[in-house]
Coordinates of C-alpha atoms in Angstrom, one line a residue:
Chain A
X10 CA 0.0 0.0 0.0
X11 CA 2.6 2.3 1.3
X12 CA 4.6 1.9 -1.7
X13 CA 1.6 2.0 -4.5
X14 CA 0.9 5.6 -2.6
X15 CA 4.5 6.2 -3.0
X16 CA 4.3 5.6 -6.8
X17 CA 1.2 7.7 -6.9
X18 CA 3.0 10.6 -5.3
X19 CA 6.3 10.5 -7.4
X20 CA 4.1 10.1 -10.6
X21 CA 1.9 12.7 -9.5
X22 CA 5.2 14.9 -8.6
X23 CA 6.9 14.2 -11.9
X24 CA 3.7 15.5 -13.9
X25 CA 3.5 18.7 -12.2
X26 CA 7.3 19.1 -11.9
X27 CA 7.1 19.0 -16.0
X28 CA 4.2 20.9 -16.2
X29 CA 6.0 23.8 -13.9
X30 CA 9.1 23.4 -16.6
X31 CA 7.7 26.0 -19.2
X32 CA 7.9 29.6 -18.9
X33 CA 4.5 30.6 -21.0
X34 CA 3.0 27.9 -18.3
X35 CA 4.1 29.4 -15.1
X36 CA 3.5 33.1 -16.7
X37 CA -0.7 31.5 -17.1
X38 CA -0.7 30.6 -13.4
X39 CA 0.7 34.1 -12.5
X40 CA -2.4 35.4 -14.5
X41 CA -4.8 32.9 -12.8
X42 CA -3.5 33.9 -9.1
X43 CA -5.4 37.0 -10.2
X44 CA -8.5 35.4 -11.0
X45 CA -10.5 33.2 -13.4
X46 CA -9.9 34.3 -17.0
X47 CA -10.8 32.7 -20.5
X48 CA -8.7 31.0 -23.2
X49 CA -8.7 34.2 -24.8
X50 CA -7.8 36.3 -21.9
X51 CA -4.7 34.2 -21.4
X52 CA -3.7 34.2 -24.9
X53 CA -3.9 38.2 -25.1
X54 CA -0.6 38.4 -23.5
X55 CA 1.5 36.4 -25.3
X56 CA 2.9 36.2 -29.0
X57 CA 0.8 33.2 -29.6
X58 CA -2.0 31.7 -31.5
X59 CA -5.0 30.1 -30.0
X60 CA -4.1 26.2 -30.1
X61 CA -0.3 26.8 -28.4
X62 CA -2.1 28.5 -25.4
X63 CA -5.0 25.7 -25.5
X64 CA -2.2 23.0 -25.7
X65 CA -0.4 24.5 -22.5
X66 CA -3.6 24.7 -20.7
X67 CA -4.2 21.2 -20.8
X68 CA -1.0 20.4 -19.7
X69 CA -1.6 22.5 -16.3
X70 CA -5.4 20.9 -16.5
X71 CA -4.2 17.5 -17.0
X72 CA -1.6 18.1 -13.9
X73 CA -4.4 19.3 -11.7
X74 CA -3.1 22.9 -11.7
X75 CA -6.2 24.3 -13.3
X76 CA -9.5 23.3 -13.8
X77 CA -11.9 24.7 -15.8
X78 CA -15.3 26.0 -15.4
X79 CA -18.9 24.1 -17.2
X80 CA -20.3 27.4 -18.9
X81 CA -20.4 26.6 -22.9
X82 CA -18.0 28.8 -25.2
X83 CA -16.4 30.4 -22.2
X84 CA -15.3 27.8 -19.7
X85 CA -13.2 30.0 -17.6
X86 CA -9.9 28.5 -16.4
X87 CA -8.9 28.6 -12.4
X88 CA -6.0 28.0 -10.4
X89 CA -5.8 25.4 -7.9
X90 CA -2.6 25.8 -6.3
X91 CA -2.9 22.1 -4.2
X92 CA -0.2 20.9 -6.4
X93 CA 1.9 23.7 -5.7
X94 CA 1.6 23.5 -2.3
X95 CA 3.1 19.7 -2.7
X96 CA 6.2 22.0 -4.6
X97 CA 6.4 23.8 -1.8
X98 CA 6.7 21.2 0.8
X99 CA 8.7 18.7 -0.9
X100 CA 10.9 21.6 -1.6
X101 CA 11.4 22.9 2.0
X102 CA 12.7 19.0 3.4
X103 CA 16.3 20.2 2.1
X104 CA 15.6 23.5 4.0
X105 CA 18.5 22.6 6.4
X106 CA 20.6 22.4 3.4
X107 CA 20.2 25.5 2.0
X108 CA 20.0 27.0 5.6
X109 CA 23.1 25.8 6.5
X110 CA 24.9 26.8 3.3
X111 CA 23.5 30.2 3.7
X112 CA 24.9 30.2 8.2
X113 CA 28.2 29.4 6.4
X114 CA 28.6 32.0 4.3
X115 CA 27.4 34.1 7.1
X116 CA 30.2 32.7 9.3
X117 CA 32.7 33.5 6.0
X118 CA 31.7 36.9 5.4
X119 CA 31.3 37.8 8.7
X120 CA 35.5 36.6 9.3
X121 CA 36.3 38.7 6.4
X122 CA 34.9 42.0 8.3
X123 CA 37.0 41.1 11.4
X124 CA 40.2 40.5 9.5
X125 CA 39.8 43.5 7.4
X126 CA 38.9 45.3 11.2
X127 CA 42.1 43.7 12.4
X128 CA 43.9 45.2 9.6
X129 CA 42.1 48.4 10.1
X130 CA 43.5 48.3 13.5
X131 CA 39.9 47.9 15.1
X132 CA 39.2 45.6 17.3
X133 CA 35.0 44.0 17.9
X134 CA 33.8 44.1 21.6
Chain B
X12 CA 18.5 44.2 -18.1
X13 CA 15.0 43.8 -15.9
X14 CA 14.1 41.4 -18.8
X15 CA 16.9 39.8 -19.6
X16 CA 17.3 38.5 -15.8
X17 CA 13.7 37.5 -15.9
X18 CA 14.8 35.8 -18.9
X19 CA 17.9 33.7 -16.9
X20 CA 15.6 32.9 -14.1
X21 CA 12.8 31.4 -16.1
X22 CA 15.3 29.7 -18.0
X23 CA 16.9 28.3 -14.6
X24 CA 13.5 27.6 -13.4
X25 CA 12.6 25.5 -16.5
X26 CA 15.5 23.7 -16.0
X27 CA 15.6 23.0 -12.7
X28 CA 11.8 21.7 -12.8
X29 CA 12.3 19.4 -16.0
X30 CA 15.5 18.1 -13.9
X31 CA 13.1 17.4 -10.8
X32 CA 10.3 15.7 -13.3
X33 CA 11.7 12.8 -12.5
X34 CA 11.7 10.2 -9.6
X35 CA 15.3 8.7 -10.3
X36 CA 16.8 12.3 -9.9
X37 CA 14.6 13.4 -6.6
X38 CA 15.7 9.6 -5.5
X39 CA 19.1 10.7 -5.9
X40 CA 18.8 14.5 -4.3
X41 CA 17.3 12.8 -1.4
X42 CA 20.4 10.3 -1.3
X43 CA 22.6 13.1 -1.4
X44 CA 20.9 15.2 1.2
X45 CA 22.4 12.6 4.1
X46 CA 25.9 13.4 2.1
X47 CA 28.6 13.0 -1.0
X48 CA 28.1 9.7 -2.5
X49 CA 30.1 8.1 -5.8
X50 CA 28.1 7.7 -8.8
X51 CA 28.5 3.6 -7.9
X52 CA 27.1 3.8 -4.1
X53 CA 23.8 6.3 -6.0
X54 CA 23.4 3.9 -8.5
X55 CA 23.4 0.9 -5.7
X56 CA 19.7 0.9 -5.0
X57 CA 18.2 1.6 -8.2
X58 CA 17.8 -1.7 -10.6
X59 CA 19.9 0.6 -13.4
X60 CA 22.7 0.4 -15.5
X61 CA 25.7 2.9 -14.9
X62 CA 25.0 5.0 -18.0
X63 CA 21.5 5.4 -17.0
X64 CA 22.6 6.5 -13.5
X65 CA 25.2 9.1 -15.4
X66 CA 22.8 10.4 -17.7
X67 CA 20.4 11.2 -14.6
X68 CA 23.5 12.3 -12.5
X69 CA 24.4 14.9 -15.7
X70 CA 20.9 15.9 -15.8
X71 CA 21.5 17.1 -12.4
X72 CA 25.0 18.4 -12.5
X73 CA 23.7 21.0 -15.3
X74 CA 20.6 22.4 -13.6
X75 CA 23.2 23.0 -10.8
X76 CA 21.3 20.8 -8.5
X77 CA 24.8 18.9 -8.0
X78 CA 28.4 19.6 -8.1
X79 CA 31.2 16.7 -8.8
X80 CA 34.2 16.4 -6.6
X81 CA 37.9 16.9 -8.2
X82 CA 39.2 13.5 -7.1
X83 CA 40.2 11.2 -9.7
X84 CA 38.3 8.4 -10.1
X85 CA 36.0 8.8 -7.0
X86 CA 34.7 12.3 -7.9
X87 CA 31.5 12.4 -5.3
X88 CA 28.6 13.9 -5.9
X89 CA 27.5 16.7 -3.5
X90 CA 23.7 18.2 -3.2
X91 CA 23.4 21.9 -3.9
X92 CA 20.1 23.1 -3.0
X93 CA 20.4 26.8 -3.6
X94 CA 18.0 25.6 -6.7
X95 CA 15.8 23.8 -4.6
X96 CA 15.4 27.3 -2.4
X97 CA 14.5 29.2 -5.7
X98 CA 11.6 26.3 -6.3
X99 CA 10.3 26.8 -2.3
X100 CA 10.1 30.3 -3.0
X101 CA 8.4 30.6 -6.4
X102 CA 5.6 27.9 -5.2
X103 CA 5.3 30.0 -2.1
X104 CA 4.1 33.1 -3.8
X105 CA 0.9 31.0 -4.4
X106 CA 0.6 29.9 -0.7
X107 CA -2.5 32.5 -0.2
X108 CA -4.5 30.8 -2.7
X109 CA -4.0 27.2 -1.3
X110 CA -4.4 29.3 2.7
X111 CA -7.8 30.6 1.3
X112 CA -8.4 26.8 -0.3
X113 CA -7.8 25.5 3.4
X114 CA -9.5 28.1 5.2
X115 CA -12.9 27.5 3.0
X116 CA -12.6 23.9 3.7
X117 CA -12.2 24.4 7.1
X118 CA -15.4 26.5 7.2
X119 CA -16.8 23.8 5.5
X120 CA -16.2 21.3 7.6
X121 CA -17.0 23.4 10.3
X122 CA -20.7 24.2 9.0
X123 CA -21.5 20.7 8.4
X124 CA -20.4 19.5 12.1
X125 CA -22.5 21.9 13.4
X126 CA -25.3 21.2 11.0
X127 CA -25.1 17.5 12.7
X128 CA -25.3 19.2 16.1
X129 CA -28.3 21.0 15.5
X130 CA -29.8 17.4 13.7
X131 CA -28.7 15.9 17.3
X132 CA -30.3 18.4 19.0
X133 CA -27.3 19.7 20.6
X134 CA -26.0 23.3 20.4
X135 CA -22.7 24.8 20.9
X136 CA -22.1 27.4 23.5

């Protein structure tokens, strides 16, 4: 069981981790964090004809990062930022890594100051 | 200059998500997050061929994910997670709308429990 629910997380992971891969696809969600807008709406922004925008917005409906809505001709897409918030969390298990890269340099810039002090001839207390 | 680093960072991000569409390579990040390993102890529990293990390992290396030691031979692989910190952040912008998601579920839930008291005759003070 534990393992089938693994495989369902990693395959659900690898298809929104592909869908976030695209620039034009991100820029829609940035749109749709702003509200519900229409095919058309999100095709106004970009250099690009009607069935490259539809094709990207299946790829965010098909990975559960929009939905769209049942009203005939206008169908309004929506975000639904669930999947993101799985981004989110899987990404902040290697917090301590970046945390402790970042303390490090801390420590590094922070000895540079007191060396240069000490060859200032200034002394911390 | 504004848009040519937006351009590098969507480029970076598309890169670093494609990299991280794939189980193998988060298998090996997570590996690599309890420290260095050779390519031969990463590809130990996965039923793969060294190639396949490289090619995954390269994938990595490039979105800067990893960085390979200078030793001869052993060359260990070493996490770098500054790109997984750029990830937690851009999924983070949307964190309101999956807040609001939660919040309105919550009042959901919260409606229909008390819907059940009132059906039970109870109330709550």
């Amino acid at each position: 069981m534990t393992t089938a629910s693994a495989t369902l997380d990693d395959d659900r992971l690898d298809e929104t981790f592909a869908a976030l891969a695209n620039s034009t696809r991100r820029a829609i969600l940035a749109r749709l964090a702003e509200g519900e807008a229409s095919v058309n709406d999100l095709a106004a922004p970009f250099d690009m004809k009607l069935p490259a925008i539809s094709k990207h917005i299946k790829v965010l409906e098909h990975a559960g990062l929009i939905t769209r809505g049942r009203r005939a001709q206008f169908r309004p897409c929506t975000i639904d930022a669930a999947p993101l918030a799985e981004v989110a969390s899987w990404a902040q298990q290697y917090r301590h890594i970046w945390d402790d890269r970042f303390d490090r340099m801390d420590d590094y810039v922070r000895s540079l100051q007191n060396t240069q002090h000490t060859k200032d001839g200034k002394t911390n207390d």
